[in-house]
Short mmCIF file of C-alpha atoms and ligand atoms in Angstrom, two decimals:
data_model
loop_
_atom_site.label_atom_id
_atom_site.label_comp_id
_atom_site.label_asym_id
_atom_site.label_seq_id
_atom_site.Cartn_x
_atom_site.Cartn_y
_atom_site.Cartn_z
CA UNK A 1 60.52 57.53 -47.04
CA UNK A 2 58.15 58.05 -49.27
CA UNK A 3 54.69 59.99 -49.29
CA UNK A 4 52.01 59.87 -51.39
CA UNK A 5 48.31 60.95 -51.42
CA UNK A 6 45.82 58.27 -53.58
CA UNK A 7 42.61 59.13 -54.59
CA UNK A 8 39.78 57.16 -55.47
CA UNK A 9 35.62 56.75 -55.99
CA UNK A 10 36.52 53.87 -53.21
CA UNK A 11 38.09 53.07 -50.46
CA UNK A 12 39.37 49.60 -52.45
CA UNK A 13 40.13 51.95 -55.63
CA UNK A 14 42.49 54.14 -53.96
CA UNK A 15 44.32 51.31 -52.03
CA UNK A 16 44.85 49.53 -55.04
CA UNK A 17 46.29 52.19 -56.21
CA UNK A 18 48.26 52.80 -53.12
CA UNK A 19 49.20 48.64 -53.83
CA UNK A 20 49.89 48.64 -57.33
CA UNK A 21 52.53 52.06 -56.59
CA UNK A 22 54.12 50.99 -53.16
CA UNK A 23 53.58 47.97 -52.72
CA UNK A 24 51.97 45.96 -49.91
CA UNK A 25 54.10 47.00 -47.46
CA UNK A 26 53.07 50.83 -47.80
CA UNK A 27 51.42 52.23 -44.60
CA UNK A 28 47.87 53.79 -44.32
CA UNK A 29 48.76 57.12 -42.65
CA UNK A 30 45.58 58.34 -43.34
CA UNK A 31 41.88 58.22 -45.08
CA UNK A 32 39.25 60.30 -45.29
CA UNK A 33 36.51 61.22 -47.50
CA UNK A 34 36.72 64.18 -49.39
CA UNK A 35 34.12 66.56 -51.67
CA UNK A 36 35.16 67.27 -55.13
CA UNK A 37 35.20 70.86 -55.83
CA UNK A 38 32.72 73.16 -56.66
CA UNK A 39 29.26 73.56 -56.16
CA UNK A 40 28.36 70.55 -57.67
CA UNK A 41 30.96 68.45 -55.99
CA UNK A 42 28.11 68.28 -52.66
CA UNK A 43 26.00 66.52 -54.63
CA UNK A 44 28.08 64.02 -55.93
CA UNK A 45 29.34 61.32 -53.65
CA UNK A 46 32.57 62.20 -51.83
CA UNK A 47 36.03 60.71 -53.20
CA UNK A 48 38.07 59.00 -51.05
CA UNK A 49 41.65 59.99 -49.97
CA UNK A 50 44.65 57.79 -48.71
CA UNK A 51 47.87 59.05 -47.88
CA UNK A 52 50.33 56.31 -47.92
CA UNK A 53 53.63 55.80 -47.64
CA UNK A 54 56.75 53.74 -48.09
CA UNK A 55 60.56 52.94 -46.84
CA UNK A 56 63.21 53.95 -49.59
CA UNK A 57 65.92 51.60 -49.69
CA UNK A 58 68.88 52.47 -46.84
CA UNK A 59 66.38 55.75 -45.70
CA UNK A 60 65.96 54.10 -42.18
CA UNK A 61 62.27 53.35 -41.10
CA UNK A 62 59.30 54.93 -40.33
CA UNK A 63 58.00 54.07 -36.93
CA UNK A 64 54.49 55.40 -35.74
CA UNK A 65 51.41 53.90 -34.19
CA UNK A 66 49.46 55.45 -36.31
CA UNK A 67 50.35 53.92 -39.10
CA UNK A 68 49.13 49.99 -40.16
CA UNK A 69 50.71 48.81 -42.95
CA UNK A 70 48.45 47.99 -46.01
CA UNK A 71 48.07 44.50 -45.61
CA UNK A 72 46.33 44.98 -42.08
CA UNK A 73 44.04 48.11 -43.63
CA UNK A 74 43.19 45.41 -46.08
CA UNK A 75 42.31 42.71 -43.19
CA UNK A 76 39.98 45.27 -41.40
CA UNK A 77 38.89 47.06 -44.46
CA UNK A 78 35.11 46.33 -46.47
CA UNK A 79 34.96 44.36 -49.12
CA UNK A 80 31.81 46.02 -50.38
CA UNK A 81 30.65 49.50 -50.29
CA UNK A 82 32.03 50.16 -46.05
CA UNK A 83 35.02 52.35 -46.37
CA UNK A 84 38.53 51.97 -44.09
CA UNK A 85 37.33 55.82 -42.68
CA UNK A 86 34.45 53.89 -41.07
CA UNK A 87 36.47 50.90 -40.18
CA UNK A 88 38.82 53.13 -38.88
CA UNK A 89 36.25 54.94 -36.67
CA UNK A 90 34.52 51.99 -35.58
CA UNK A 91 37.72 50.53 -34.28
CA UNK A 92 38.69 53.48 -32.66
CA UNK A 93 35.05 53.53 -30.63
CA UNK A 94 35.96 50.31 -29.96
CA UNK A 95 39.42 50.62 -28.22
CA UNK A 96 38.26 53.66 -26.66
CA UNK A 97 34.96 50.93 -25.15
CA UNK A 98 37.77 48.80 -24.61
CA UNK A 99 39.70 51.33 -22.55
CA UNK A 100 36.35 52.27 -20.54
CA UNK A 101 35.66 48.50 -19.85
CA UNK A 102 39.28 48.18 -18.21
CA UNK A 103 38.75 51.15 -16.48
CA UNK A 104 35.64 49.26 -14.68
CA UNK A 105 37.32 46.48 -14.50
CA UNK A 106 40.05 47.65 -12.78
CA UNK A 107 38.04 49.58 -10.17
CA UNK A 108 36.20 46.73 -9.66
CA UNK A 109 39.43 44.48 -8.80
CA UNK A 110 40.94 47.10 -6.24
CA UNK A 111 36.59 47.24 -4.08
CA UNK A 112 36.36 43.19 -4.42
CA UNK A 113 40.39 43.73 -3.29
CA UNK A 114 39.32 45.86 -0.19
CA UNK A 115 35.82 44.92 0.71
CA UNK A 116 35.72 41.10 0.98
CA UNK A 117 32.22 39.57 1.59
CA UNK A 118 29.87 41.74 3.63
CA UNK A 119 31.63 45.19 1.98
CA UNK A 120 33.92 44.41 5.03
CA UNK A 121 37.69 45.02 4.44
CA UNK A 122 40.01 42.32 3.45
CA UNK A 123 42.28 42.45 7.04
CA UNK A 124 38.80 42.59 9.22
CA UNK A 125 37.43 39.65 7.62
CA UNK A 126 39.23 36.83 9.76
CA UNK A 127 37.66 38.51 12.89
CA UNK A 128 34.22 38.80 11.42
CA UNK A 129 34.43 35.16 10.32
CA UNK A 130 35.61 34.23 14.22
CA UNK A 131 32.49 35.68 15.05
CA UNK A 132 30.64 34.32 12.99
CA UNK A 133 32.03 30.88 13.53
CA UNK A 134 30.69 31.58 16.96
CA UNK A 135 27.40 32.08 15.65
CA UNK A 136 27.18 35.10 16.04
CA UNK A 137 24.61 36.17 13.20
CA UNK A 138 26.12 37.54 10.41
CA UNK A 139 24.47 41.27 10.49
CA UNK A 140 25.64 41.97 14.30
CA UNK A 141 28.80 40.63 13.09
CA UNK A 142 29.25 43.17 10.66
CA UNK A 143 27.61 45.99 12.56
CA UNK A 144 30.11 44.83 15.66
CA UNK A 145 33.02 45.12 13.37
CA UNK A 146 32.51 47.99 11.61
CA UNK A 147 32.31 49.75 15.11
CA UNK A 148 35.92 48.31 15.69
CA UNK A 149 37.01 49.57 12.58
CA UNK A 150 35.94 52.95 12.90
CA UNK A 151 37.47 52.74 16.56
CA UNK A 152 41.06 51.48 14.81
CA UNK A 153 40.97 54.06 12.26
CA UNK A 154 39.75 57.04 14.50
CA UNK A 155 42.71 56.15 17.49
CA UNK A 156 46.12 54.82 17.11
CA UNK A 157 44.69 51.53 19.51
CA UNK A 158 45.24 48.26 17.35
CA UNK A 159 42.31 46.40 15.97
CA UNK A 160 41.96 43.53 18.20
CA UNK A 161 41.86 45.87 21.11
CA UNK A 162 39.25 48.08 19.26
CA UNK A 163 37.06 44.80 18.58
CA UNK A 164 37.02 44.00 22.30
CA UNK A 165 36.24 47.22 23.92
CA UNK A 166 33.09 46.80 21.38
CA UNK A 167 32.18 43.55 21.98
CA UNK A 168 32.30 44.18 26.10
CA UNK A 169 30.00 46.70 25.27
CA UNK A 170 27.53 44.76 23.34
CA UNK A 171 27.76 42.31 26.25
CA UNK A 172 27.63 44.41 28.55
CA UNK A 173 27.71 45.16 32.29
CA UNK A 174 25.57 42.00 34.76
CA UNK A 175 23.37 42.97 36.65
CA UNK A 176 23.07 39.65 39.16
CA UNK A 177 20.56 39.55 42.00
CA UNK A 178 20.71 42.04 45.11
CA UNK A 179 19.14 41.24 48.24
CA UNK A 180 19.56 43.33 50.90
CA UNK A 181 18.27 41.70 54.37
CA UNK A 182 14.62 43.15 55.21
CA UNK A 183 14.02 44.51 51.99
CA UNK A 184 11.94 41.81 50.17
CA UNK A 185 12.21 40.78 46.85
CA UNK A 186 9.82 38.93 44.59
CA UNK A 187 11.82 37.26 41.73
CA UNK A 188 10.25 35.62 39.20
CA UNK A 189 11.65 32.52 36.58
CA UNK A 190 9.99 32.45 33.07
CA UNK A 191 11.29 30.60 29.68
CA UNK A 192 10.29 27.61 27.77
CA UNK A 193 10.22 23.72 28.92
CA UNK A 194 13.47 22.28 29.76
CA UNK A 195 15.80 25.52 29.73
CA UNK A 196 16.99 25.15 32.96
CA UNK A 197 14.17 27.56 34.95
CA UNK A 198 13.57 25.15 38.16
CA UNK A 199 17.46 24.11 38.20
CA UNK A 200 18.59 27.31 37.60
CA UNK A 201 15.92 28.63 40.79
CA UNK A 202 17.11 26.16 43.52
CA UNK A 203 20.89 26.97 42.76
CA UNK A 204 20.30 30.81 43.49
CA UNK A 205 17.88 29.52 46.34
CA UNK A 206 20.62 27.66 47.70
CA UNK A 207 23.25 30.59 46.94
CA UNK A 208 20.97 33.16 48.71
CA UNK A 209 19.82 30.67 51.67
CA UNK A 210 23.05 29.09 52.45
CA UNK A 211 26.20 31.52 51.65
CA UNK A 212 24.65 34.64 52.14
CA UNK A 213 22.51 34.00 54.86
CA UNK A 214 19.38 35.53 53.82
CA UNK A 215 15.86 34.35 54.43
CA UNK A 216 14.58 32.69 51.32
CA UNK A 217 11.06 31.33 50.52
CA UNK A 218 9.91 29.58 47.24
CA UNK A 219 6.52 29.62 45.32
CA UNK A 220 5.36 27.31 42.42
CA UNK A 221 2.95 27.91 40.11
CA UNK A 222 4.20 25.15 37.97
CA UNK A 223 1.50 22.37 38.33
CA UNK A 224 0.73 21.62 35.25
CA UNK A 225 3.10 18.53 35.58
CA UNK A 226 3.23 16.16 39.22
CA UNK A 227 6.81 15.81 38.51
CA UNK A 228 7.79 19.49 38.32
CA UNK A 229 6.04 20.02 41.58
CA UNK A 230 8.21 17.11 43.65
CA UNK A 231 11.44 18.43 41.89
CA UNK A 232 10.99 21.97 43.88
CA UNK A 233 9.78 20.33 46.68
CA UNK A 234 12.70 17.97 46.58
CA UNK A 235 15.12 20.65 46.74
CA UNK A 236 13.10 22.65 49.09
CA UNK A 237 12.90 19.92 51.64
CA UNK A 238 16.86 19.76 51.21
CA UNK A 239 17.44 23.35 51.92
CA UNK A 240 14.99 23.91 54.29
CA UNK A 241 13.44 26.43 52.56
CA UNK A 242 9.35 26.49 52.74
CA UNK A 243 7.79 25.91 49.01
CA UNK A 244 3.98 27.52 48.37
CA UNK A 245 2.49 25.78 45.58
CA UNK A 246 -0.21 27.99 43.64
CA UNK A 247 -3.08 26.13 41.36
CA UNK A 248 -4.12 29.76 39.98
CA UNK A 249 -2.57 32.72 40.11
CA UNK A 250 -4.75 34.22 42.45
CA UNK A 251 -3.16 32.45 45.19
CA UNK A 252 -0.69 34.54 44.82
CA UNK A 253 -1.37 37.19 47.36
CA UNK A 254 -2.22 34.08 50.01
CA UNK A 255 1.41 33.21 49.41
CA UNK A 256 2.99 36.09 49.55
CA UNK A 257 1.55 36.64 52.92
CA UNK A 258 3.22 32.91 54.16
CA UNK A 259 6.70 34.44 53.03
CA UNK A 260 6.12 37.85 54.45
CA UNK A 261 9.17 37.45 56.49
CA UNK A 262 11.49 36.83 53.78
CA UNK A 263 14.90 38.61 51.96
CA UNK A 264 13.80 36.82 48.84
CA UNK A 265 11.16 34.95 47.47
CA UNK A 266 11.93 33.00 44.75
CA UNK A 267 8.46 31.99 41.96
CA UNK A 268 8.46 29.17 39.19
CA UNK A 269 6.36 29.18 36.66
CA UNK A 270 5.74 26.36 34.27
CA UNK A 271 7.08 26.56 30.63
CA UNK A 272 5.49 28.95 28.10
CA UNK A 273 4.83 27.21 24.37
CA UNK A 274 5.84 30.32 21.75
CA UNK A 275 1.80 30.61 21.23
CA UNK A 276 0.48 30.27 24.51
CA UNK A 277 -1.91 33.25 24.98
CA UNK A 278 -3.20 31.69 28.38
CA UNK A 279 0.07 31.27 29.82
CA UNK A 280 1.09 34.81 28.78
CA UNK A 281 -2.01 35.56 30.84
CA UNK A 282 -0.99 33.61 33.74
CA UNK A 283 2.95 34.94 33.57
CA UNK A 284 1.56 38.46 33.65
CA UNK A 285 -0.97 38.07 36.11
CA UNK A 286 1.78 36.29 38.50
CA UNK A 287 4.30 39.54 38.35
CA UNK A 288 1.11 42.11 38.68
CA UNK A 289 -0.12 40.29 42.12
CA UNK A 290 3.53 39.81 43.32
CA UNK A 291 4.78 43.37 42.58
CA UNK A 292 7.62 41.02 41.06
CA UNK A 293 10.95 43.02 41.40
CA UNK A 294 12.88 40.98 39.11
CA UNK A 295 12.03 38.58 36.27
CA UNK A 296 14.55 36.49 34.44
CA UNK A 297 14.11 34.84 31.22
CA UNK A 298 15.77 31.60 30.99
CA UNK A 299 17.20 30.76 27.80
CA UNK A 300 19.97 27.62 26.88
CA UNK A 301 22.79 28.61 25.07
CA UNK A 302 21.67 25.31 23.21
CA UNK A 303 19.06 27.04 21.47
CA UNK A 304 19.76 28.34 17.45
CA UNK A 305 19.69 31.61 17.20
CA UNK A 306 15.85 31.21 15.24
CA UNK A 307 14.65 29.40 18.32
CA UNK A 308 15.82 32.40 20.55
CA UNK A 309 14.20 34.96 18.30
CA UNK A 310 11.09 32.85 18.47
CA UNK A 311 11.28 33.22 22.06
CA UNK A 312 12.43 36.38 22.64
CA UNK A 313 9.28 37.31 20.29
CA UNK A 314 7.06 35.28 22.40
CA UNK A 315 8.10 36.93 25.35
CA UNK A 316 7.63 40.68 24.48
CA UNK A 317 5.01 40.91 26.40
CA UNK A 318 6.99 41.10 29.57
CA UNK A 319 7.50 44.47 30.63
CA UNK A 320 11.25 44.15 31.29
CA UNK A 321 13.18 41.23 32.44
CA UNK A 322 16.79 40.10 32.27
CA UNK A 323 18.54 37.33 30.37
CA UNK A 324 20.13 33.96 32.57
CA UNK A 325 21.65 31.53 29.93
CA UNK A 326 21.70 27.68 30.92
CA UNK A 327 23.95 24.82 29.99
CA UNK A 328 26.84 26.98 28.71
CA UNK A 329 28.74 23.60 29.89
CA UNK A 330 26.71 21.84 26.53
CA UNK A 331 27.29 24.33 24.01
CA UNK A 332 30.22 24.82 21.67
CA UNK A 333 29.69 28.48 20.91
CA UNK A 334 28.31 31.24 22.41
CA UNK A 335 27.45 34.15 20.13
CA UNK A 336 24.26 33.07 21.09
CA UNK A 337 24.37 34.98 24.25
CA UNK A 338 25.55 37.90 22.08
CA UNK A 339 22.86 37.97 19.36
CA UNK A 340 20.05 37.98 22.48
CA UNK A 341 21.52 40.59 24.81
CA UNK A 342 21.89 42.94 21.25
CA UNK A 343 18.35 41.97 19.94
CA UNK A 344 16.62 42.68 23.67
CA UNK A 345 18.67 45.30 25.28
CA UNK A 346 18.14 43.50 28.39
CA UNK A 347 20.80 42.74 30.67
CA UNK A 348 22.37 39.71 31.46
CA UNK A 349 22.25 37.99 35.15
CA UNK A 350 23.86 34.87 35.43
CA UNK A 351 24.85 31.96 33.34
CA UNK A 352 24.45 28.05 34.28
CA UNK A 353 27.74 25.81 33.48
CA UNK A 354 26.15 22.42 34.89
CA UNK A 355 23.25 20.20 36.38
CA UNK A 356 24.72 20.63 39.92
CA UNK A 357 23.03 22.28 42.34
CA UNK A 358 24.42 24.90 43.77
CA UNK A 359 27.46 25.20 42.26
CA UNK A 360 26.98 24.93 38.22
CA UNK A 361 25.89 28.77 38.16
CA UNK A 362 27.39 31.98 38.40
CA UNK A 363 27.54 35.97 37.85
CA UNK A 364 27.23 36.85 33.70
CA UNK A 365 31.38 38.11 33.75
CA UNK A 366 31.43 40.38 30.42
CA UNK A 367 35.53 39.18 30.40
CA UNK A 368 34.82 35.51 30.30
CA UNK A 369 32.44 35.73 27.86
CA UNK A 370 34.42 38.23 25.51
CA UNK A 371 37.44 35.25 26.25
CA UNK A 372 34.94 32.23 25.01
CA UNK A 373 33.94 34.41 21.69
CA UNK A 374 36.97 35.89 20.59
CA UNK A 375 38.70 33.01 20.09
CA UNK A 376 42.67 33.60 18.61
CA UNK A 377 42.36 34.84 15.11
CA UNK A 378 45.21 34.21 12.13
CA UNK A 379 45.43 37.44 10.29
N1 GDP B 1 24.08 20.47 31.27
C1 GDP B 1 23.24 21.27 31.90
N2 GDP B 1 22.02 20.85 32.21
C2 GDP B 1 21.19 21.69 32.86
C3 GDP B 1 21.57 23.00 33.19
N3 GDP B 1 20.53 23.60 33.79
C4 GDP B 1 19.54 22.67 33.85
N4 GDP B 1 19.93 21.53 33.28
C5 GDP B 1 19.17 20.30 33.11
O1 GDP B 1 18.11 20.54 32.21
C6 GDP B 1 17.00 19.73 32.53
C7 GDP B 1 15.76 20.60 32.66
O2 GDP B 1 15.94 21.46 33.76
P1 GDP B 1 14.72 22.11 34.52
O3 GDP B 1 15.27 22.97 35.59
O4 GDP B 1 13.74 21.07 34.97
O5 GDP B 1 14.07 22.96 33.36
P2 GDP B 1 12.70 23.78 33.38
O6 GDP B 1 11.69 22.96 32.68
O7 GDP B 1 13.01 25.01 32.63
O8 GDP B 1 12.37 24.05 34.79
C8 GDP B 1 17.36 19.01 33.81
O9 GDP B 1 17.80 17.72 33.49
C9 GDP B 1 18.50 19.84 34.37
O10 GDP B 1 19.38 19.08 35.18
C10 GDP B 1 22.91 23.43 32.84
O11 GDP B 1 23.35 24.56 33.06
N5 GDP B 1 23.70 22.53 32.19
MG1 MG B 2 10.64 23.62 35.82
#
């Protein structure tokens, strides 16, 4: 091998050189500018050095990364006044960019790797999709199963078993009707047209009259429509069970009075449109006269999850209540029942499977519920 150091007023000057002595296939092993001596020499523009060398026949070959051999200096190198130092140091600011970018890219691979979606990791995904296939909405979904996952990772209890201990608590415990014989009770039946209010009324009528054997009276203050009047009364005059029928709230106390002998007294109201200030009026002047004990609001599990926050909004100005969900028999999915009982806090009661009266309703069971949402999940 051979070594040699070229010097010249350019970059191109010296490599020709370098050419014209070794040949092209001499490597660059290094440039740099250089002052020529003396005081003088810093004011004089600097010389440029290359230090090349060359294989000597049978003297075995050079091997280094530093080195490029002359023809690819030439390729990168300036044709005007640029020299290969600069060349040289641009290129090297841009591997080194390079390096950086792969760096970020890299990082980024391994977080879209682990946090798929919603930032949630890649193996919780199919559970958070189940939910939200079940329409659950797609922020409790996340907030449900990041709980899980904190569960999983905190306890050596396996995932699935994390996600339902949460999701039994979001449900939550029932709280169903109690009537204890000589203690009355005023409940009340609120929600929009068509849930399922009056239905849902004469089933627990019938429940409360005929299986347990308790004294049960009814009260409408639904007359805004003939029809909805003769329903109640139809099912009244079936069970037996007297029906007071109130034209204004104030008859309320009249009422009461008829039923004073009662276990339970069961009161209709008409349906509330989202932006009906009078009937908000009405629903709040009914519980105030009737001390109610209990007031349910009736919601379908047919309603999209907008329509129930619309409701749920329109009813805030009920000073507590609890949730009973109709026509669970209709709907496909029930995360529905979820995303209410998380956005009101308030309890659920019982859930409606049917048009039959009395047997399409039953107690809110947290375990049936958690069964129809977490469906079976591929992971
Ligand atoms: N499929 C089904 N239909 C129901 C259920 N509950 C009530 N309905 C029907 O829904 C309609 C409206 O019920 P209604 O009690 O009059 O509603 P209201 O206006 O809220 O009093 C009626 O045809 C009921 O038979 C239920 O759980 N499942
Ligand atoms: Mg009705």
């Amino acid at each position: 091998m051979k070594v040699k150091r070229y010097i010249g007023h350019t970059t191109q000057e010296a490599m020709q050189k370098v050419k014209e002595e070794m040949g092209k296939d001499a490597l660059i092993l290094s440039t740099r500018k250089i002052r020529q001596k003396g005081i003088t020499g810093w004011f004089k523009r600097p010389l440029i050095e290359v230090v090349a060398a060359v294989d000597e026949p049978n003297k075995g070959n050079f091997n280094s990364q530093r080195m490029m051999p002359a023809s690819v200096l030439n390729y990168a190198s300036p044709t005007k006044e640029d020299d290969a130092t600069k060349v040289l140091e641009k290129l090297e600011a841009q591997i080194s960019n390079m390096g950086e970018l792969l760096n970020k890219l890299a990082n980024g691979f391994k977080v879209i790797e682990n946090n798929v979606g919603p930032g949630i990791k890649r193996e919780y995904v199919p559970y958070y999709e189940m939910l939200v296939n079940n329409e659950v909405s797609e922020d409790i979904a996340k907030g449900i199963i990041e709980k899980a996952a904190l569960l999983h990772e905190r306890s050596s209890v396996d995932f699935e078993r994390c996600l339902r201990q949460v999701l039994l608590e979001y449900i939550g415990p029932s709280r169903p009707l109690e009537v204890s014989p000589g203690r009355r009770k005023v409940v009340i039946f609120v929600g929009p047209t068509g849930v399922g209010k009056t239905t849902s009324l004469a089933k627990l009528a019938a429940i409360f009259s005929i299986q347990k054997q308790m004294k049960v009276g009814l009260i409408t203050a639904d007359t805004y429509r003939i029809a909805a009047v003769d329903q109640l009364k139809i099912y009244a005059e079936i069970m037996e069970i007297p029906l007071s029928i109130l034209y204004s709230p104030r008859e309320m106390v009249a009422a009461l009075e008829e039923h004073r002998d009662k276990d339970v007294i069961f009161v209709d109201t008409a349906g509330k449109s989202i932006r009906d200030r009078a009937q908000e009026k009405e629903i709040l002047e009914l519980i105030s006269l009737s001390k109610a004990d209990e007031v349910y609001l009736v919601l379908s599990c047919n309603t999209s999850y907008s329509g129930c926050l619309n409701i749920i909004k329109s009813y805030s100005f009920l000073p507590d209540y609890k949730l009973l969900f109709t026509k669970m028999d209709e709907a496909s999915n029930y995360g529905i029942i979820l995303n209410c009982r998380y956005i009101t806090g308030k309890p659920l009661s019982y859930v409606a499977t049917g048009q039959s009266v009395p047997d399409d309703i039953e107690v809110a069971d947290p375990n049936k519920l958690l069964s129809c949402i977490m469906k079976r999940v591929e992971v």
